[in-house]
Structures are given as structure tokens and as C-alpha cells.
């Protein structure tokens, strides 16, 4: 509908971050290569939420 009326937004994507790992997840040392992700969890009768941030070490795959 918005596009039909001429209202649209062109999204420009810039990837300014370098790919330092280059899909090579193998490592010999702890804390040399790690990954992180976060999510939020809904809980309680009043629908509260909290953030959970996990960090994984690629050496031993521990969180």
C-alpha cells in the first residue's frame, strides 16, 4: 500500500566490520576466538523480560 502511494524507504546496507575469523573456527588456545549472542526472555504474570547474553569459546565450545 505504501509503495503504491509512493511512500517507501530505500535501505542501504553497509558492512564496515572486517571478517577476522574468515570461517576458521579452529583454535589451539582458550579465549583466542569467541562468539556472543543475546536474547530476551519473557517471564512473570506482568510479562516482564530480561536479557540473556551468552559467550562461547571456540576451543572447548563452553558457554
PDB file of C-alpha atoms in Angstrom:
ATOM      1  CA  UNK A   1       0.000   0.000   0.000  1.00  0.00           C
ATOM      2  CA  UNK A   2       2.723   2.494   0.926  1.00  0.00           C
ATOM      3  CA  UNK A   3       4.728   1.652  -2.176  1.00  0.00           C
ATOM      4  CA  UNK A   4       1.618   2.127  -4.295  1.00  0.00           C
ATOM      5  CA  UNK A   5       1.229   5.639  -2.866  1.00  0.00           C
ATOM      6  CA  UNK A   6       4.902   6.393  -3.448  1.00  0.00           C
ATOM      7  CA  UNK A   7       5.907   6.186   0.220  1.00  0.00           C
ATOM      8  CA  UNK A   8       8.832   3.867   0.611  1.00  0.00           C
ATOM      9  CA  UNK A   9      12.236   3.836   2.214  1.00  0.00           C
ATOM     10  CA  UNK A  10      15.309   2.590   0.429  1.00  0.00           C
ATOM     11  CA  UNK A  11      17.518   0.717   2.872  1.00  0.00           C
ATOM     12  CA  UNK A  12      21.253   0.952   2.374  1.00  0.00           C
ATOM     13  CA  UNK A  13      23.359  -1.755   3.967  1.00  0.00           C
ATOM     14  CA  UNK A  14      26.974  -1.089   4.846  1.00  0.00           C
ATOM     15  CA  UNK A  15      29.210  -3.794   6.198  1.00  0.00           C
ATOM     16  CA  UNK A  16      32.023  -1.864   7.811  1.00  0.00           C
ATOM     17  CA  UNK A  17      33.200  -4.724  10.050  1.00  0.00           C
ATOM     18  CA  UNK A  18      36.025  -6.968   8.913  1.00  0.00           C
ATOM     19  CA  UNK A  19      35.586 -10.740   8.975  1.00  0.00           C
ATOM     20  CA  UNK A  20      38.534 -11.537  11.239  1.00  0.00           C
ATOM     21  CA  UNK A  21      37.740 -15.247  11.691  1.00  0.00           C
ATOM     22  CA  UNK A  22      37.268 -15.989   7.956  1.00  0.00           C
ATOM     23  CA  UNK A  23      35.094 -19.057   8.851  1.00  0.00           C
ATOM     24  CA  UNK A  24      38.096 -20.723  10.542  1.00  0.00           C
ATOM     25  CA  UNK A  25      36.683 -21.634  13.959  1.00  0.00           C
ATOM     26  CA  UNK A  26      39.564 -23.940  14.949  1.00  0.00           C
ATOM     27  CA  UNK A  27      41.876 -22.674  17.674  1.00  0.00           C
ATOM     28  CA  UNK A  28      44.550 -24.107  19.948  1.00  0.00           C
ATOM     29  CA  UNK A  29      44.196 -21.609  22.818  1.00  0.00           C
ATOM     30  CA  UNK A  30      41.356 -20.701  25.155  1.00  0.00           C
ATOM     31  CA  UNK A  31      39.888 -17.197  24.761  1.00  0.00           C
ATOM     32  CA  UNK A  32      41.539 -16.779  21.362  1.00  0.00           C
ATOM     33  CA  UNK A  33      38.299 -16.951  19.349  1.00  0.00           C
ATOM     34  CA  UNK A  34      34.906 -16.380  20.915  1.00  0.00           C
ATOM     35  CA  UNK A  35      31.383 -15.633  19.780  1.00  0.00           C
ATOM     36  CA  UNK A  36      28.486 -13.925  21.513  1.00  0.00           C
ATOM     37  CA  UNK A  37      24.741 -13.641  21.107  1.00  0.00           C
ATOM     38  CA  UNK A  38      21.931 -12.231  23.188  1.00  0.00           C
ATOM     39  CA  UNK A  39      18.211 -12.796  23.524  1.00  0.00           C
ATOM     40  CA  UNK A  40      15.475 -11.681  25.858  1.00  0.00           C
ATOM     41  CA  UNK A  41      13.270 -13.924  27.976  1.00  0.00           C
ATOM     42  CA  UNK A  42       9.680 -13.091  28.901  1.00  0.00           C
ATOM     43  CA  UNK A  43       8.632 -14.075  32.433  1.00  0.00           C
ATOM     44  CA  UNK A  44       6.175 -13.327  35.221  1.00  0.00           C
ATOM     45  CA  UNK A  45       2.465 -12.546  35.383  1.00  0.00           C
ATOM     46  CA  UNK A  46       3.052  -8.934  34.294  1.00  0.00           C
ATOM     47  CA  UNK A  47       5.113 -10.062  31.269  1.00  0.00           C
ATOM     48  CA  UNK A  48       8.495  -8.755  32.253  1.00  0.00           C
ATOM     49  CA  UNK A  49      11.605  -9.531  30.277  1.00  0.00           C
ATOM     50  CA  UNK A  50      15.298  -9.896  30.920  1.00  0.00           C
ATOM     51  CA  UNK A  51      18.293 -10.058  28.623  1.00  0.00           C
ATOM     52  CA  UNK A  52      20.484 -13.138  28.382  1.00  0.00           C
ATOM     53  CA  UNK A  53      23.910 -12.729  26.798  1.00  0.00           C
ATOM     54  CA  UNK A  54      25.974 -15.862  26.163  1.00  0.00           C
ATOM     55  CA  UNK A  55      29.632 -16.061  25.149  1.00  0.00           C
ATOM     56  CA  UNK A  56      31.022 -19.251  23.588  1.00  0.00           C
ATOM     57  CA  UNK A  57      34.712 -20.145  23.400  1.00  0.00           C
ATOM     58  CA  UNK A  58      35.538 -21.969  20.146  1.00  0.00           C
ATOM     59  CA  UNK A  59      38.313 -24.038  21.746  1.00  0.00           C
ATOM     60  CA  UNK A  60      36.081 -26.145  24.008  1.00  0.00           C
ATOM     61  CA  UNK A  61      32.608 -24.968  22.934  1.00  0.00           C
ATOM     62  CA  UNK A  62      31.722 -23.958  26.503  1.00  0.00           C
ATOM     63  CA  UNK A  63      29.262 -21.181  27.239  1.00  0.00           C
TER      64      UNK A  63
END
